[in-house]
Amino acid sequence: MKKLLFGLAFCGGFALSLVAARQMVPTELVRAELASSLAKMIGGPVEILGTPDVSVIPTLKVRFEAPRVMLAGRAEPIAEMKTLVVRLDILPLLAGRISIAEIGLRTPVLRLERSLSGEALVPNRAALAALEPGRVTIDDGQVQVTDPATGRSETFDGLSAAFVWPRLRGGASVEANFRWRGEAVALVLQGQGPRALAEGESGQMAGSLSSRALRVAFDGNGVIADTLQLDGVLEVAAADLGRAAAWLGGSIASGPLLRDFALSGRLRSLGYAATVADARLKLDGNAADGVVSVRLDAPRPQVRATLA
């Protein structure tokens, strides 16, 4: 009988503690913390609409069902999704502080307005400085990017991604799979964390992009000063150079002489300009060595090569 009474008392106490934990989570402060962080990154006031619900098993989370993220001056939400799940660190909460450990977006549609030029797609240092360590995951999302100056738009479908940054002064990684222009793409990035990049520190950067049309890999160092600067080993490969160029928006005609393309060498880039020194170029079974230079700030990309 004593064991039974003890068990009932324990279960009752546990249930009361769960109720108390749910009540102690300031959901509106969580909403405000999210909105504040987004506003710093985007550069404008943000409002998050949706009803929050708290769960404590197996971890402490605040869930927003069918939320919408509104940006001042925009009639259409910049983001809407099935669920937005925010996992909280418990110890800071006991001290009255909100510390977000993980954010999960389920089937989101994200609508961004920004220049689609290559240089403009590099994160600016102010946006990087607004990020906090943690983990962000996206499950089955869609990203729509519209260039307000030209009206040009790009859509990335079927996005599954994870951004992981455990410590303020530690490294970070991004892994993403999505479809773009009819091709399945896998993207992996790792290296310095956002805080180091925001402070203009140079450090290790590595990444790869893989699709049926094109494969690119880089391993070296990078820094964001006035623009992105890279220095390291580059490898590029395409089974059909014409198909890869068309996928990227170029107009090189496919043909038997443009098969089995590969380029490797030492990449040094500054903004729109890049040079591949000690380059090894292969095309349709032929090979040559030399230097390849690329500029992307013209209406059409400019490529120059000195090969032997």
PDB file of N, CA, C and O in Angstrom, residues 115-146:
ATOM      1  N   SER A 115      18.770  41.588 -54.375  1.00  0.00           N
ATOM      2  CA  SER A 115      19.456  41.479 -55.654  1.00  0.00           C
ATOM      3  C   SER A 115      19.918  40.046 -55.869  1.00  0.00           C
ATOM      4  O   SER A 115      20.364  39.376 -54.942  1.00  0.00           O
ATOM      5  N   LEU A 116      19.799  39.581 -57.118  1.00  0.00           N
ATOM      6  CA  LEU A 116      20.227  38.231 -57.449  1.00  0.00           C
ATOM      7  C   LEU A 116      21.630  38.208 -58.035  1.00  0.00           C
ATOM      8  O   LEU A 116      22.062  37.176 -58.560  1.00  0.00           O
ATOM      9  N   SER A 117      22.348  39.323 -57.968  1.00  0.00           N
ATOM     10  CA  SER A 117      23.738  39.312 -58.403  1.00  0.00           C
ATOM     11  C   SER A 117      24.547  38.445 -57.448  1.00  0.00           C
ATOM     12  O   SER A 117      24.224  38.326 -56.261  1.00  0.00           O
ATOM     13  N   GLY A 118      25.597  37.809 -57.956  1.00  0.00           N
ATOM     14  CA  GLY A 118      26.404  36.916 -57.132  1.00  0.00           C
ATOM     15  C   GLY A 118      26.963  37.602 -55.909  1.00  0.00           C
ATOM     16  O   GLY A 118      26.980  37.053 -54.809  1.00  0.00           O
ATOM     17  N   GLU A 119      27.418  38.839 -56.069  1.00  0.00           N
ATOM     18  CA  GLU A 119      28.006  39.554 -54.952  1.00  0.00           C
ATOM     19  C   GLU A 119      26.969  39.855 -53.878  1.00  0.00           C
ATOM     20  O   GLU A 119      27.243  39.768 -52.684  1.00  0.00           O
ATOM     21  N   ALA A 120      25.750  40.200 -54.296  1.00  0.00           N
ATOM     22  CA  ALA A 120      24.717  40.568 -53.329  1.00  0.00           C
ATOM     23  C   ALA A 120      24.227  39.376 -52.527  1.00  0.00           C
ATOM     24  O   ALA A 120      23.647  39.543 -51.459  1.00  0.00           O
ATOM     25  N   LEU A 121      24.450  38.159 -53.031  1.00  0.00           N
ATOM     26  CA  LEU A 121      24.004  36.972 -52.316  1.00  0.00           C
ATOM     27  C   LEU A 121      24.940  36.589 -51.169  1.00  0.00           C
ATOM     28  O   LEU A 121      24.623  35.710 -50.379  1.00  0.00           O
ATOM     29  N   VAL A 122      26.090  37.257 -51.069  1.00  0.00           N
ATOM     30  CA  VAL A 122      26.993  37.028 -49.942  1.00  0.00           C
ATOM     31  C   VAL A 122      26.406  37.705 -48.708  1.00  0.00           C
ATOM     32  O   VAL A 122      26.054  38.877 -48.747  1.00  0.00           O
ATOM     33  N   PRO A 123      26.252  36.997 -47.578  1.00  0.00           N
ATOM     34  CA  PRO A 123      25.677  37.622 -46.381  1.00  0.00           C
ATOM     35  C   PRO A 123      26.481  38.841 -45.950  1.00  0.00           C
ATOM     36  O   PRO A 123      27.718  38.823 -45.976  1.00  0.00           O
ATOM     37  N   ASN A 124      25.781  39.916 -45.577  1.00  0.00           N
ATOM     38  CA  ASN A 124      26.510  41.091 -45.096  1.00  0.00           C
ATOM     39  C   ASN A 124      26.867  40.908 -43.625  1.00  0.00           C
ATOM     40  O   ASN A 124      26.263  40.128 -42.893  1.00  0.00           O
ATOM     41  N   ARG A 125      27.857  41.679 -43.186  1.00  0.00           N
ATOM     42  CA  ARG A 125      28.391  41.481 -41.843  1.00  0.00           C
ATOM     43  C   ARG A 125      27.385  41.860 -40.770  1.00  0.00           C
ATOM     44  O   ARG A 125      27.364  41.270 -39.684  1.00  0.00           O
ATOM     45  N   ALA A 126      26.509  42.829 -41.036  1.00  0.00           N
ATOM     46  CA  ALA A 126      25.499  43.206 -40.046  1.00  0.00           C
ATOM     47  C   ALA A 126      24.522  42.062 -39.800  1.00  0.00           C
ATOM     48  O   ALA A 126      24.145  41.781 -38.651  1.00  0.00           O
ATOM     49  N   ALA A 127      24.113  41.373 -40.876  1.00  0.00           N
ATOM     50  CA  ALA A 127      23.195  40.244 -40.723  1.00  0.00           C
ATOM     51  C   ALA A 127      23.869  39.096 -39.985  1.00  0.00           C
ATOM     52  O   ALA A 127      23.260  38.435 -39.137  1.00  0.00           O
ATOM     53  N   LEU A 128      25.153  38.856 -40.277  1.00  0.00           N
ATOM     54  CA  LEU A 128      25.881  37.791 -39.589  1.00  0.00           C
ATOM     55  C   LEU A 128      26.029  38.100 -38.103  1.00  0.00           C
ATOM     56  O   LEU A 128      25.925  37.209 -37.254  1.00  0.00           O
ATOM     57  N   ALA A 129      26.268  39.374 -37.776  1.00  0.00           N
ATOM     58  CA  ALA A 129      26.445  39.760 -36.374  1.00  0.00           C
ATOM     59  C   ALA A 129      25.168  39.585 -35.569  1.00  0.00           C
ATOM     60  O   ALA A 129      25.218  39.446 -34.341  1.00  0.00           O
ATOM     61  N   ALA A 130      24.011  39.576 -36.236  1.00  0.00           N
ATOM     62  CA  ALA A 130      22.730  39.435 -35.532  1.00  0.00           C
ATOM     63  C   ALA A 130      22.412  37.991 -35.175  1.00  0.00           C
ATOM     64  O   ALA A 130      21.523  37.736 -34.366  1.00  0.00           O
ATOM     65  N   LEU A 131      23.146  37.038 -35.763  1.00  0.00           N
ATOM     66  CA  LEU A 131      22.873  35.628 -35.492  1.00  0.00           C
ATOM     67  C   LEU A 131      23.383  35.220 -34.116  1.00  0.00           C
ATOM     68  O   LEU A 131      24.365  35.763 -33.616  1.00  0.00           O
ATOM     69  N   GLU A 132      22.695  34.266 -33.512  1.00  0.00           N
ATOM     70  CA  GLU A 132      23.094  33.703 -32.225  1.00  0.00           C
ATOM     71  C   GLU A 132      23.379  32.213 -32.407  1.00  0.00           C
ATOM     72  O   GLU A 132      22.783  31.556 -33.263  1.00  0.00           O
ATOM     73  N   PRO A 133      24.309  31.644 -31.616  1.00  0.00           N
ATOM     74  CA  PRO A 133      24.601  30.212 -31.729  1.00  0.00           C
ATOM     75  C   PRO A 133      23.342  29.368 -31.532  1.00  0.00           C
ATOM     76  O   PRO A 133      22.445  29.712 -30.759  1.00  0.00           O
ATOM     77  N   GLY A 134      23.291  28.262 -32.212  1.00  0.00           N
ATOM     78  CA  GLY A 134      22.148  27.370 -32.103  1.00  0.00           C
ATOM     79  C   GLY A 134      22.048  26.486 -33.328  1.00  0.00           C
ATOM     80  O   GLY A 134      23.016  26.279 -34.054  1.00  0.00           O
ATOM     81  N   ARG A 135      20.848  25.979 -33.548  1.00  0.00           N
ATOM     82  CA  ARG A 135      20.596  25.072 -34.663  1.00  0.00           C
ATOM     83  C   ARG A 135      19.280  25.467 -35.325  1.00  0.00           C
ATOM     84  O   ARG A 135      18.278  25.706 -34.625  1.00  0.00           O
ATOM     85  N   VAL A 136      19.279  25.545 -36.653  1.00  0.00           N
ATOM     86  CA  VAL A 136      18.070  25.849 -37.408  1.00  0.00           C
ATOM     87  C   VAL A 136      17.881  24.756 -38.457  1.00  0.00           C
ATOM     88  O   VAL A 136      18.811  24.441 -39.210  1.00  0.00           O
ATOM     89  N   THR A 137      16.691  24.172 -38.490  1.00  0.00           N
ATOM     90  CA  THR A 137      16.400  23.139 -39.476  1.00  0.00           C
ATOM     91  C   THR A 137      15.188  23.543 -40.302  1.00  0.00           C
ATOM     92  O   THR A 137      14.267  24.209 -39.811  1.00  0.00           O
ATOM     93  N   ILE A 138      15.205  23.133 -41.557  1.00  0.00           N
ATOM     94  CA  ILE A 138      14.088  23.365 -42.476  1.00  0.00           C
ATOM     95  C   ILE A 138      13.699  22.024 -43.077  1.00  0.00           C
ATOM     96  O   ILE A 138      14.555  21.280 -43.562  1.00  0.00           O
ATOM     97  N   ASP A 139      12.427  21.720 -43.056  1.00  0.00           N
ATOM     98  CA  ASP A 139      11.924  20.449 -43.577  1.00  0.00           C
ATOM     99  C   ASP A 139      10.913  20.726 -44.687  1.00  0.00           C
ATOM    100  O   ASP A 139       9.870  21.351 -44.444  1.00  0.00           O
ATOM    101  N   ASP A 140      11.251  20.273 -45.909  1.00  0.00           N
ATOM    102  CA  ASP A 140      10.357  20.381 -47.066  1.00  0.00           C
ATOM    103  C   ASP A 140       9.912  21.833 -47.291  1.00  0.00           C
ATOM    104  O   ASP A 140       8.720  22.130 -47.335  1.00  0.00           O
ATOM    105  N   GLY A 141      10.876  22.711 -47.459  1.00  0.00           N
ATOM    106  CA  GLY A 141      10.566  24.131 -47.627  1.00  0.00           C
ATOM    107  C   GLY A 141      10.696  24.611 -49.061  1.00  0.00           C
ATOM    108  O   GLY A 141      11.162  23.890 -49.954  1.00  0.00           O
ATOM    109  N   GLN A 142      10.269  25.830 -49.256  1.00  0.00           N
ATOM    110  CA  GLN A 142      10.416  26.501 -50.549  1.00  0.00           C
ATOM    111  C   GLN A 142      10.901  27.921 -50.295  1.00  0.00           C
ATOM    112  O   GLN A 142      10.403  28.609 -49.403  1.00  0.00           O
ATOM    113  N   VAL A 143      11.900  28.349 -51.075  1.00  0.00           N
ATOM    114  CA  VAL A 143      12.429  29.702 -50.974  1.00  0.00           C
ATOM    115  C   VAL A 143      12.218  30.404 -52.310  1.00  0.00           C
ATOM    116  O   VAL A 143      12.650  29.906 -53.354  1.00  0.00           O
ATOM    117  N   GLN A 144      11.544  31.552 -52.266  1.00  0.00           N
ATOM    118  CA  GLN A 144      11.316  32.373 -53.451  1.00  0.00           C
ATOM    119  C   GLN A 144      12.112  33.666 -53.302  1.00  0.00           C
ATOM    120  O   GLN A 144      11.909  34.404 -52.339  1.00  0.00           O
ATOM    121  N   VAL A 145      13.034  33.905 -54.232  1.00  0.00           N
ATOM    122  CA  VAL A 145      13.871  35.106 -54.192  1.00  0.00           C
ATOM    123  C   VAL A 145      13.532  35.971 -55.391  1.00  0.00           C
ATOM    124  O   VAL A 145      13.611  35.512 -56.538  1.00  0.00           O
ATOM    125  N   THR A 146      13.157  37.221 -55.143  1.00  0.00           N
ATOM    126  CA  THR A 146      12.795  38.161 -56.202  1.00  0.00           C
ATOM    127  C   THR A 146      13.710  39.366 -56.147  1.00  0.00           C
ATOM    128  O   THR A 146      13.923  39.950 -55.080  1.00  0.00           O
TER     129      THR A 146
END
